[in-house]
XYZ file of C-alpha atoms in Angstrom:
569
model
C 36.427 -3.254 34.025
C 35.921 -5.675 36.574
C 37.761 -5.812 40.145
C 39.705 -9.749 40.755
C 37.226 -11.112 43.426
C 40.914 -11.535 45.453
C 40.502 -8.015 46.214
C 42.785 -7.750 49.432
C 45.327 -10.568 47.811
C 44.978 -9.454 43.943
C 42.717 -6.510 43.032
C 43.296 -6.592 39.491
C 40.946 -4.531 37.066
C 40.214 -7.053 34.207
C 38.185 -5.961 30.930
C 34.766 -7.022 30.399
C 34.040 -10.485 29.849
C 37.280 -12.248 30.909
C 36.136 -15.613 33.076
C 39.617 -15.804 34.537
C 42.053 -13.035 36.197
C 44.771 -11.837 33.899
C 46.901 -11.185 37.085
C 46.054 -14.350 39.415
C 43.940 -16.445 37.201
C 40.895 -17.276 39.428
C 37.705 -17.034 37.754
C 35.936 -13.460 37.619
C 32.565 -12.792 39.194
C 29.840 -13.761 36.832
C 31.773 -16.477 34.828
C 30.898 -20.310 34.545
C 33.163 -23.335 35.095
C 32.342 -26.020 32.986
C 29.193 -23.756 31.646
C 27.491 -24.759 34.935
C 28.595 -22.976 37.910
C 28.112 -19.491 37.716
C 30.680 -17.546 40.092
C 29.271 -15.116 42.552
C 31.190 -13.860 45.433
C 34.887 -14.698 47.596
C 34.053 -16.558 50.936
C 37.582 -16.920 51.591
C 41.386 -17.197 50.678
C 44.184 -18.741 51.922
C 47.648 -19.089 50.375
C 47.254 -21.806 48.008
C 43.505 -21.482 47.585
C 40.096 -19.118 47.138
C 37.222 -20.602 47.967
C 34.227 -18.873 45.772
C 30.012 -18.907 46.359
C 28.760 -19.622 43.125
C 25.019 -21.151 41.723
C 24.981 -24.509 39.929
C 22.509 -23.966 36.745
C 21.427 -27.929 36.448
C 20.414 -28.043 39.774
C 19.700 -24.262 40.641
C 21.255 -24.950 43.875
C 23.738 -22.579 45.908
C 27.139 -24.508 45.858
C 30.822 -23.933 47.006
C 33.553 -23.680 45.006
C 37.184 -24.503 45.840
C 39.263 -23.560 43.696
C 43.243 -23.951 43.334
C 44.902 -20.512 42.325
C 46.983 -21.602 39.030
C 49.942 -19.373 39.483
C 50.538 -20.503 42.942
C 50.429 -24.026 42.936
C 52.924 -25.861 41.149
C 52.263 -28.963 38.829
C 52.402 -31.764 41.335
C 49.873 -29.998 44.176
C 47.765 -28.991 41.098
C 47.826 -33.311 40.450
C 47.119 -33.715 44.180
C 44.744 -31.574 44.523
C 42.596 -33.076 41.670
C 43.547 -36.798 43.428
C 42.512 -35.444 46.694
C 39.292 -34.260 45.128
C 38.358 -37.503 43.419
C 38.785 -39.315 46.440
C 36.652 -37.147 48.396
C 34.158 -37.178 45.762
C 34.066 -40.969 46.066
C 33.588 -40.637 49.604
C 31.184 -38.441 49.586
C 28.954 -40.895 47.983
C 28.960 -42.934 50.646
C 27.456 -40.048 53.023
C 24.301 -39.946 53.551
C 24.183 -37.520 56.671
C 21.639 -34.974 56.612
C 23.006 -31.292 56.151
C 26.948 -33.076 55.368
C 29.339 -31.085 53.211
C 29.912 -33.369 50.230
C 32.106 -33.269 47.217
C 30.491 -33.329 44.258
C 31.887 -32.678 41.552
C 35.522 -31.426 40.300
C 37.660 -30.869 37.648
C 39.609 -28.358 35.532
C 38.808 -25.766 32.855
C 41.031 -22.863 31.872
C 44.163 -22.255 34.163
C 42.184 -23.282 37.455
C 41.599 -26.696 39.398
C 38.861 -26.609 41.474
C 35.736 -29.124 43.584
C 32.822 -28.073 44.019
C 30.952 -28.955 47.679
C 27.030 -28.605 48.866
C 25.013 -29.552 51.626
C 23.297 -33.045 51.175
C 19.785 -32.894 50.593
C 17.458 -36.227 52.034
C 14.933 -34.908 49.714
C 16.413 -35.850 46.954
C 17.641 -38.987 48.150
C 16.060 -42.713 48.927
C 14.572 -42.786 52.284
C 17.093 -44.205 54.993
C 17.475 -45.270 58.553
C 19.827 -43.427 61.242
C 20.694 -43.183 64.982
C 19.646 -39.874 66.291
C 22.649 -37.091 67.408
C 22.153 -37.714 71.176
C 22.335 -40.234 73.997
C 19.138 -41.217 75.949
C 19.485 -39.887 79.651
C 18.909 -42.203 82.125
C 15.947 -42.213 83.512
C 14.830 -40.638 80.280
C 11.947 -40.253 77.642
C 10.492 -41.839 74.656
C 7.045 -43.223 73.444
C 4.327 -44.941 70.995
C 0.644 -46.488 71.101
C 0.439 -50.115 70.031
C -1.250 -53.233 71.885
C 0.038 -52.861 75.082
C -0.070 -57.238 75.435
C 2.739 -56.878 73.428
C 4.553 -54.681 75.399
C 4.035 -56.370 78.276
C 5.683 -59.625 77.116
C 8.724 -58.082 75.753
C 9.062 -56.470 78.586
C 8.942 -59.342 80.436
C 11.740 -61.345 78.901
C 13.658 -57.736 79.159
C 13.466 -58.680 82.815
C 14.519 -61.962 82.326
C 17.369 -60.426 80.629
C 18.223 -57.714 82.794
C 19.486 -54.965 81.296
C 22.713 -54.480 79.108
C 24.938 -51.575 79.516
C 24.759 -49.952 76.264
C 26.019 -46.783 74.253
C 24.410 -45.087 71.459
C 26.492 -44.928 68.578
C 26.595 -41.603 66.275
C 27.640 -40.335 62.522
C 27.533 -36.733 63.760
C 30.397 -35.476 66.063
C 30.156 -33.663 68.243
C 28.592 -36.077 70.711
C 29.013 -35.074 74.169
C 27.454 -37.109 76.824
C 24.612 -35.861 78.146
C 24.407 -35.221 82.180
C 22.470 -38.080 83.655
C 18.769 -36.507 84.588
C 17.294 -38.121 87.771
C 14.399 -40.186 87.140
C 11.210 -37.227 88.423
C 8.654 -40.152 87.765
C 7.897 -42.471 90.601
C 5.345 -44.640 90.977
C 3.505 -46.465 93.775
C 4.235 -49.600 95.092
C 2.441 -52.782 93.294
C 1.891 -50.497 90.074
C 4.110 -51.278 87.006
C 6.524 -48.817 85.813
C 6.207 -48.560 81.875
C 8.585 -45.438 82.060
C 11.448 -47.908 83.707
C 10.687 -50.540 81.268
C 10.776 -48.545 78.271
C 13.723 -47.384 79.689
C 15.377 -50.771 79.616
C 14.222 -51.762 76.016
C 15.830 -49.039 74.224
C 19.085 -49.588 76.391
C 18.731 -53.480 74.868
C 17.928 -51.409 71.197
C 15.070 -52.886 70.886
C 13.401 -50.043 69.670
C 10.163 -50.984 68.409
C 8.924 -52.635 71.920
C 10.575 -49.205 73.830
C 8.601 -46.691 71.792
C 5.362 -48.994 72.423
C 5.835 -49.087 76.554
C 6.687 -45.511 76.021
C 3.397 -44.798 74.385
C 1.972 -46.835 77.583
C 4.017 -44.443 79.906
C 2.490 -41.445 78.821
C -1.114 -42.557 78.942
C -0.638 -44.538 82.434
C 1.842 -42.339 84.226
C 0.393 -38.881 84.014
C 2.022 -37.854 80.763
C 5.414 -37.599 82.605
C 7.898 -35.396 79.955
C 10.607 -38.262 80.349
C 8.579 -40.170 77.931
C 8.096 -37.426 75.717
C 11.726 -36.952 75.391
C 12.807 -40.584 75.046
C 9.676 -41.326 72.316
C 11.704 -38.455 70.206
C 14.770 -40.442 70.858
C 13.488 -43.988 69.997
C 11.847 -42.157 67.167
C 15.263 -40.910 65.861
C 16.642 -44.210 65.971
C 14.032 -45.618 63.958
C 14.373 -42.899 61.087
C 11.374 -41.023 62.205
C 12.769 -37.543 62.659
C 9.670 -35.584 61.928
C 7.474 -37.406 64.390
C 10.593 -37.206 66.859
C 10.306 -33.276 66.372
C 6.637 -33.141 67.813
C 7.704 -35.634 70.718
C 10.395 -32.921 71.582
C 7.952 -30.368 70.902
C 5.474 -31.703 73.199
C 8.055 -32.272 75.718
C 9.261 -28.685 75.774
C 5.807 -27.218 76.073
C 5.857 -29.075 79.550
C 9.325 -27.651 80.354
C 10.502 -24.980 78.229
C 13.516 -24.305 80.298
C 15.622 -27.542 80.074
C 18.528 -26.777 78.200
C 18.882 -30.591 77.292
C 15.611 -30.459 75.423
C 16.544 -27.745 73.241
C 19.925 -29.224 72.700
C 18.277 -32.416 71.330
C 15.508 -30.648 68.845
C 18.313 -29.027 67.290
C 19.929 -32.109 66.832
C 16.689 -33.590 65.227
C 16.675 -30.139 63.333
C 20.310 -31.042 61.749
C 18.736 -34.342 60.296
C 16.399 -32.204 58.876
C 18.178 -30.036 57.555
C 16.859 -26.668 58.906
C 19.734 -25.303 59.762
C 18.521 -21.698 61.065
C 16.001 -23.316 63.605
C 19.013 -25.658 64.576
C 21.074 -22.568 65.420
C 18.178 -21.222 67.451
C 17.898 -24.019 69.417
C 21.503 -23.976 70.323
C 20.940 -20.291 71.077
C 17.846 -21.116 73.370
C 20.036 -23.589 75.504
C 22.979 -21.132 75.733
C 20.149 -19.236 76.899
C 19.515 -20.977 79.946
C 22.911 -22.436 80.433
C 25.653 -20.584 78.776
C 27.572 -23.057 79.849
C 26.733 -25.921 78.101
C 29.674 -27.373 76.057
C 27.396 -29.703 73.975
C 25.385 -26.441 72.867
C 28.701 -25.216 72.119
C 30.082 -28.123 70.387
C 27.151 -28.599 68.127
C 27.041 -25.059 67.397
C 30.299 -25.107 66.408
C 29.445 -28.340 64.293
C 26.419 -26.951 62.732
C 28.515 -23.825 61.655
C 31.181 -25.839 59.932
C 28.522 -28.100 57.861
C 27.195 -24.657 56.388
C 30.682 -23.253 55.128
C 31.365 -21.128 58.195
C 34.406 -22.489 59.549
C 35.696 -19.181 61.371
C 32.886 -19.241 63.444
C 32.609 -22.467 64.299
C 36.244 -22.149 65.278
C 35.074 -19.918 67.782
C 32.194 -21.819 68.529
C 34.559 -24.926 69.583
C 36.717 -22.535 71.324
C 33.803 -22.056 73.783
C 33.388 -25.416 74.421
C 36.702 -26.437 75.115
C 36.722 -24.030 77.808
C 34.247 -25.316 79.644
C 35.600 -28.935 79.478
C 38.821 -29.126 77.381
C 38.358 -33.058 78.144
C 36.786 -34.004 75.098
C 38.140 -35.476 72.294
C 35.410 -35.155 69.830
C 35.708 -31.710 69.989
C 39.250 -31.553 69.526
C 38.874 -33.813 66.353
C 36.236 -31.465 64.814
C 38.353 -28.109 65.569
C 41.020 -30.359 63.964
C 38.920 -31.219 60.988
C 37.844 -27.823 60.745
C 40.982 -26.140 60.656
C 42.423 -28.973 58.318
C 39.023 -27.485 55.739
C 41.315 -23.847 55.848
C 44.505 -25.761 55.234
C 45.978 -24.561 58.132
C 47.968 -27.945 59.255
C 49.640 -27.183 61.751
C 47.163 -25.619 63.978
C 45.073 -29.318 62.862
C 48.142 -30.978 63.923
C 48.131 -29.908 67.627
C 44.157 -29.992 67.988
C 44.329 -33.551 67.304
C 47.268 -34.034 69.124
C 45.424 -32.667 72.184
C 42.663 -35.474 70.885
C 45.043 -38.018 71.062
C 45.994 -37.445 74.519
C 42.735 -37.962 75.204
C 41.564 -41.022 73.801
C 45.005 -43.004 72.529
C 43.148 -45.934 71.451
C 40.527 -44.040 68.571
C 42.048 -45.180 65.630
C 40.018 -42.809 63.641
C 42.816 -40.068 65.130
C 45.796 -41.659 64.373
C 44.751 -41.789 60.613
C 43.265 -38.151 60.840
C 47.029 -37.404 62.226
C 48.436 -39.189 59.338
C 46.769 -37.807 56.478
C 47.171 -33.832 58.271
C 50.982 -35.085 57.656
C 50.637 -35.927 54.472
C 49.314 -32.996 53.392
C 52.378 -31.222 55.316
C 54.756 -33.138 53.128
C 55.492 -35.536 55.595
C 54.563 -39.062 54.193
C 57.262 -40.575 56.115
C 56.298 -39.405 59.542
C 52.000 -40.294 58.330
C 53.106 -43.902 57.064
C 53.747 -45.148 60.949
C 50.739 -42.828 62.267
C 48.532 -45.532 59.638
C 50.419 -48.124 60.692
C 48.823 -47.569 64.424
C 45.654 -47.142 63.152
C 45.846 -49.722 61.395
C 47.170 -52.227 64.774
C 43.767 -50.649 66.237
C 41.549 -51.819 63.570
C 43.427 -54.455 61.168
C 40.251 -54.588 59.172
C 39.734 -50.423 57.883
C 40.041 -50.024 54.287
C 40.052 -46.667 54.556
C 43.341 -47.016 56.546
C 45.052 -49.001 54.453
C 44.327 -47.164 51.153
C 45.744 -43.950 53.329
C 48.934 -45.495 54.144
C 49.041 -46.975 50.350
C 48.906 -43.157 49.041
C 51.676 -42.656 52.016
C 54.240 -45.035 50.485
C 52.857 -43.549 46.502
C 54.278 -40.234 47.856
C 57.598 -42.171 49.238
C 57.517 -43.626 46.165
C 57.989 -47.089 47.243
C 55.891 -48.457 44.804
C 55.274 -52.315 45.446
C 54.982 -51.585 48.984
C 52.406 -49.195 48.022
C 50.387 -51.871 45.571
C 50.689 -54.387 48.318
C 48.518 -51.780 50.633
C 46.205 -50.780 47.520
C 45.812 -54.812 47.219
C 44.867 -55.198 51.177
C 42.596 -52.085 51.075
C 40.932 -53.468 47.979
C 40.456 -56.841 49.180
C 38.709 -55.446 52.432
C 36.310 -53.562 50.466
C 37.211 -54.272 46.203
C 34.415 -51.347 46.045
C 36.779 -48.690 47.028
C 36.925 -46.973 43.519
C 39.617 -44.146 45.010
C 41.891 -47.265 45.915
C 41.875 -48.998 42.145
C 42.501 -45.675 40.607
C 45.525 -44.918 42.795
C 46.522 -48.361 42.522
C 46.443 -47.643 38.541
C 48.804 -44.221 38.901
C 51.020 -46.487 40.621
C 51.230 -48.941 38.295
C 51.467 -46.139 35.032
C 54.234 -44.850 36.751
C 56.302 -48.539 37.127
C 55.114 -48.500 33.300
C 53.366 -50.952 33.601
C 50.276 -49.685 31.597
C 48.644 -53.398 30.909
C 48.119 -53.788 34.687
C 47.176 -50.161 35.135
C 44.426 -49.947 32.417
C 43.180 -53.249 34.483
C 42.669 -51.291 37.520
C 41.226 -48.266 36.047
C 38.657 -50.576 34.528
C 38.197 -51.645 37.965
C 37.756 -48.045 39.084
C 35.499 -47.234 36.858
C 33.186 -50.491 37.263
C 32.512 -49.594 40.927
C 31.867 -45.779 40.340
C 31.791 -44.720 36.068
C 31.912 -41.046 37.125
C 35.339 -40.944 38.041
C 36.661 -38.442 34.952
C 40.325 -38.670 35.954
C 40.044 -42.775 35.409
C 38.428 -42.396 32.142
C 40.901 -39.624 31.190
C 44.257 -41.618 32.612
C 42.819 -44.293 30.694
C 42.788 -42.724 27.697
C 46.061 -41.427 27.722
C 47.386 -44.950 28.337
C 46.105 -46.378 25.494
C 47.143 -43.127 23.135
C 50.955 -44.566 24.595
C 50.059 -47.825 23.641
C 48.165 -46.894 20.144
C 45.524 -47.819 21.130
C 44.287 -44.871 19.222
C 40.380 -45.383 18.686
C 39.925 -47.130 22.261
C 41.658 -44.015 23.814
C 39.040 -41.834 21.996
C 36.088 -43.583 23.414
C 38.187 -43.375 26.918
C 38.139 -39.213 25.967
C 34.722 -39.296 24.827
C 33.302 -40.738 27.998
C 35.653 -38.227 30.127
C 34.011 -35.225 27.691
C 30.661 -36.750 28.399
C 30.528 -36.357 32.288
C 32.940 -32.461 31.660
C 32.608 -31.155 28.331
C 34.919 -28.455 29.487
C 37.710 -30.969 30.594
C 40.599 -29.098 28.791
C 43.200 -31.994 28.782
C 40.502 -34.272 27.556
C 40.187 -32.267 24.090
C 43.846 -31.622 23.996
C 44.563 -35.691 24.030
C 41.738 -36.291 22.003
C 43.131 -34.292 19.795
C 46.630 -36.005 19.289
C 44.583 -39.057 19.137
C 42.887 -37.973 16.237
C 46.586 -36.524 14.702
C 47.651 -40.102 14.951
C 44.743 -41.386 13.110
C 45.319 -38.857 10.061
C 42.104 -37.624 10.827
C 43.119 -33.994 11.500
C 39.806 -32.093 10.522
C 38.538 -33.546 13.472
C 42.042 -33.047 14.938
C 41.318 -29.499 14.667
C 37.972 -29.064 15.923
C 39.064 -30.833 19.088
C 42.145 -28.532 19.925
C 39.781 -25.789 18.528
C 37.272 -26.884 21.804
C 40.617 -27.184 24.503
C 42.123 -23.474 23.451
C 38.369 -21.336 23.385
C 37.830 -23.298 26.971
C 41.792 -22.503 28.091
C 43.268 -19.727 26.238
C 45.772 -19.592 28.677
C 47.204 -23.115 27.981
C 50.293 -22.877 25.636
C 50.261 -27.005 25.157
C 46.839 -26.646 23.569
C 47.904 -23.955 21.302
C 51.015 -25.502 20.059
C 49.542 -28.744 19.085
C 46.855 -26.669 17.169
C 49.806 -24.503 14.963
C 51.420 -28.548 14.635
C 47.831 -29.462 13.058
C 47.352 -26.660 10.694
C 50.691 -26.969 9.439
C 49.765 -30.181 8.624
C 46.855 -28.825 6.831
C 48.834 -26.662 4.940
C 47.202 -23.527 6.605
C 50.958 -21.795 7.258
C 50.156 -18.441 8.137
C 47.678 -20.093 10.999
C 50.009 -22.146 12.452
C 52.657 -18.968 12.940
C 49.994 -17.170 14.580
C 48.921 -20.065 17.091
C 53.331 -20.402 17.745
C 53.697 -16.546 18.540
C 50.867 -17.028 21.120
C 52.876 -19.849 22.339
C 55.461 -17.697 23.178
C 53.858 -14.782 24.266
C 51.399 -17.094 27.071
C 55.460 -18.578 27.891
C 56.709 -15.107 28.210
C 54.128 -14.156 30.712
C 54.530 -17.073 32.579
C 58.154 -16.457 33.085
C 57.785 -13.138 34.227
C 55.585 -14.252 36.987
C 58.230 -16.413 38.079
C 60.339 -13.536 38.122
């Protein structure tokens, strides 16, 4: 016997070998979804929701499993869920942050819906560029060793130039500004000041020439830690993390007690992904200033990006006690809270965001979709609307208020939005597939198999698009083109349960019912539970004239239906 992981919610004893409980129908410690992920232990639960540790066996990588309990969700979250997971999946291919939380993969098998999520790994991904996680202090630090002729005429037309007020722009939230540190370098009269200079080039981004009179300041000006510091900034910026890492190094072995300086290796720790020397960075700087609300903050942020969102709650409860005056902050507490479905509690933290900073549009549509998911399309669609006044040019934004008007089921308004999101960025593979639910549900299957073509041209892993696809052209019948729709949806989840089952009928309509069989013989051993599965299989071997079969699959139709209705009850 084996205790429900759910122990405080559930805390069923199930036989041996079950992969799913017989009381609450999550999967059972030591079972596979899909034959890959291999369930291990209960992070958390929520209402709705368990989210499960588990090991994926192609990549032999620790993942995350979310998964949606079957007996409390009804049909339509069960469909949203799965949406809501595609999407993100999409996304998700679009981030490459070091150490992110991505979707990446989802699905159904037996009773349960469920995504799976992992950190993102740069080692196993093409080499990129990025901005570091921090702002250059004024007066601040960076370097390089190059011909310093070149320097010195690039500097000179930086002169010319004067320098432009600039701020560094970052992926990573949150951001805090750094305090301004006094320039501790000065240098005599007539002699040049590479330190300033460099100073100046990376405020004009010109990153190259800044690292180089960097370089110059260290070997001219006595090695001053400023430089050391900005070199591992200007080093960041140029997708160098590892060398930035020994510039912060070196500049913390000349003053180990600036709490700045730890606060920015752990940054260039994130982008490497080392998450436990991050955290000890952060814990050095608390350290020495216990009140630092960036150590806080990216504490906090470094905790939610490994799966630990209670304590990064607390984390970002810290910080916004020491300056509650920061939106950022409030966004991620709002994001993170949003990960444990609590909405309402997201609602106000980005409320307290927007008060803040009215004119991020970035918060009105976080606002919008926290409504969405309370129900609420009608009071998201105007929160998009603003976000979309802000920036009249955010895909993202429109294909958010298209899903809003889906759910008010104002369907042409909701194409027209699909249609503007699409023709911002006709990439947006989330956008055509909604666009084709939309258009299945006006019946208008011609225009929807279109866009789920389109779906799948800009991103072929979608399952749900090859699956809706195929069910389209089973109405239509379309019978052989549907299969290879079902086969290519089996290929990417060979445990995809509705997959088999529609295969299946496809097959039935073609008179080819061996093969009939075998395919509803695949969809019931993968979801026993799933009376639909089991019915069309007794329909089949009736067919077959194997009676006595058939009875046998109908009276465990009506048992699975009888159990069902007592959990109603």
């Amino acid at each position: 016997m084996g205790g429900c992981l759910d122990a405080e919610g559930c805390g069923y004893q199930n036989p041996d070998k079950v992969r799913f409980c017989a009381q609450c129908g999550i999967p059972t410690r030591g079972s596979f979804l899909l034959g890959r992920y291999e369930i291990m232990d209960l992070l958390s639960r929520d209402r709705q929701t368990v989210t499960l540790q588990a090991l994926d066996h192609h990549r032999g990588l620790p993942v995350t499993v979310r998964v949606l309990r079957p007996h409390e969700a009804t049909e339509r979250e069960r469909e949203e869920f799965l949406q809501d997971a595609e999407l993100a999946m999409s996304l998700s291919s679009r981030v490459n942050e070091p150490g992110s939380i991505r979707v990446t993969d989802y699905g159904q098998d037996g009773p349960v819906a469920f995504l799976v999520k992992t950190e993102f790994d740069p080692a196993r991904q093409p080499a990129r560029q990025f901005r570091p996680h921090m702002t250059v202090r004024v007066g601040s630090d960076l370097l390089w060793s190059e011909a310093e002729a070149t320097v010195q005429a690039a500097a000179e037309v930086g002169e010319e130039e004067g320098v432009a007020e600039d701020e560094v722009s970052t992926e990573r939230y949150p951001a805090l500004p750094r305090r301004a540190v006094p320039q501790r370098q000065t240098t005599p009269t007539g002699v040049r000041d590479w330190l300033a200079e460099a100073n100046a080039l990376y405020e004009q981004q010109r990153y190259e020439e800044a690292l180089a009179a960097y370089e110059v300041a260290i070997r001219s000006q006595g090695n001053p830690v400023e430089a050391w510091t900005g070199k591992g900034a200007t080093l960041m910026l140029l997708g160098r993390p590892e060398e930035a890492l020994a510039a912060y190094d070196y500049a913390l072995r000349l003053r180990p007690d600036d709490p700045e300086l730890w606060n920015s290796r752990a940054s260039v720790l994130h982008e490497l992904g080392r998450y436990d020397e991050e955290m000890y960075c952060y814990d050095q700087a608390l350290a020495l200033d216990p009140n630092s609300a960036f150590a806080w903050s990216g504490r906090g942020m470094a905790l939610a990006e490994q799966n630990r969102p209670e304590e990064a709650l607390l984390a970002f409860d810290r910080a916004l006690v020491l300056d509650p005056n920061q939106s950022v902050i409030w966004q991620a507490m709002s994001d993170t809270l949003y990960s444990l479905q609590r909405y309402e509690e997201a609602l106000i933290a980005i409320d307290r965001a927007l008060e803040l900073e009215s004119q991020r549009a970035s918060l009105w549509d976080i606002k919008g979709n926290i409504l969405r998911r309370l129900k609420q399309p009608d009071k998201a669609l105007p929160l998009h609307e603003r976000a979309l006044q802000l920036e009249p040019r955010n895909a993202l934004y429109y294909f958010d208020k298209a899903n809003d008007l889906r759910d008010l089921r104002r369907y042409a308004e909701a194409l027209a939005a699909y249609d503007e999101a699409l023709e911002l960025d006709p990439t947006l593979a989330g956008a055509w597939y909604n666009r084709g639910n939309v258009l299945a549900a006006l019946r208008m299957y011609e225009d929807a198999l279109e866009s789920y073509t389109q779906a799948l041209r800009y991103d072929d892993g979608l399952i749900s698009a090859w699956y809706n696809k195929g069910s389209l052209l089973h109405e239509l019948g379309r019978y052989e083109e549907a299969l290879e729709a079902f086969d290519r949806a089996l290929a990417l989840d060979a445990h995809y349960i509705a997959a088999w089952n529609n295969k299946g009928l496809s097959l039935f309509a073609l008179g080819r019912l061996e093969e009939a069989l075998a395919a509803l013989d695949q969809a019931t051993a993968f979801a026993p539970e799933e009376p639909d599965a089991w019915h069309n299989k007794a329909v089949v071997l009736e067919r077959l004239g194997r009676s006595e079969e058939a009875r046998s699959c109908q009276e465990w139709v009506r048992s699975l239906e009888q159990q069902a209705a007592l959990r109603k009850t």
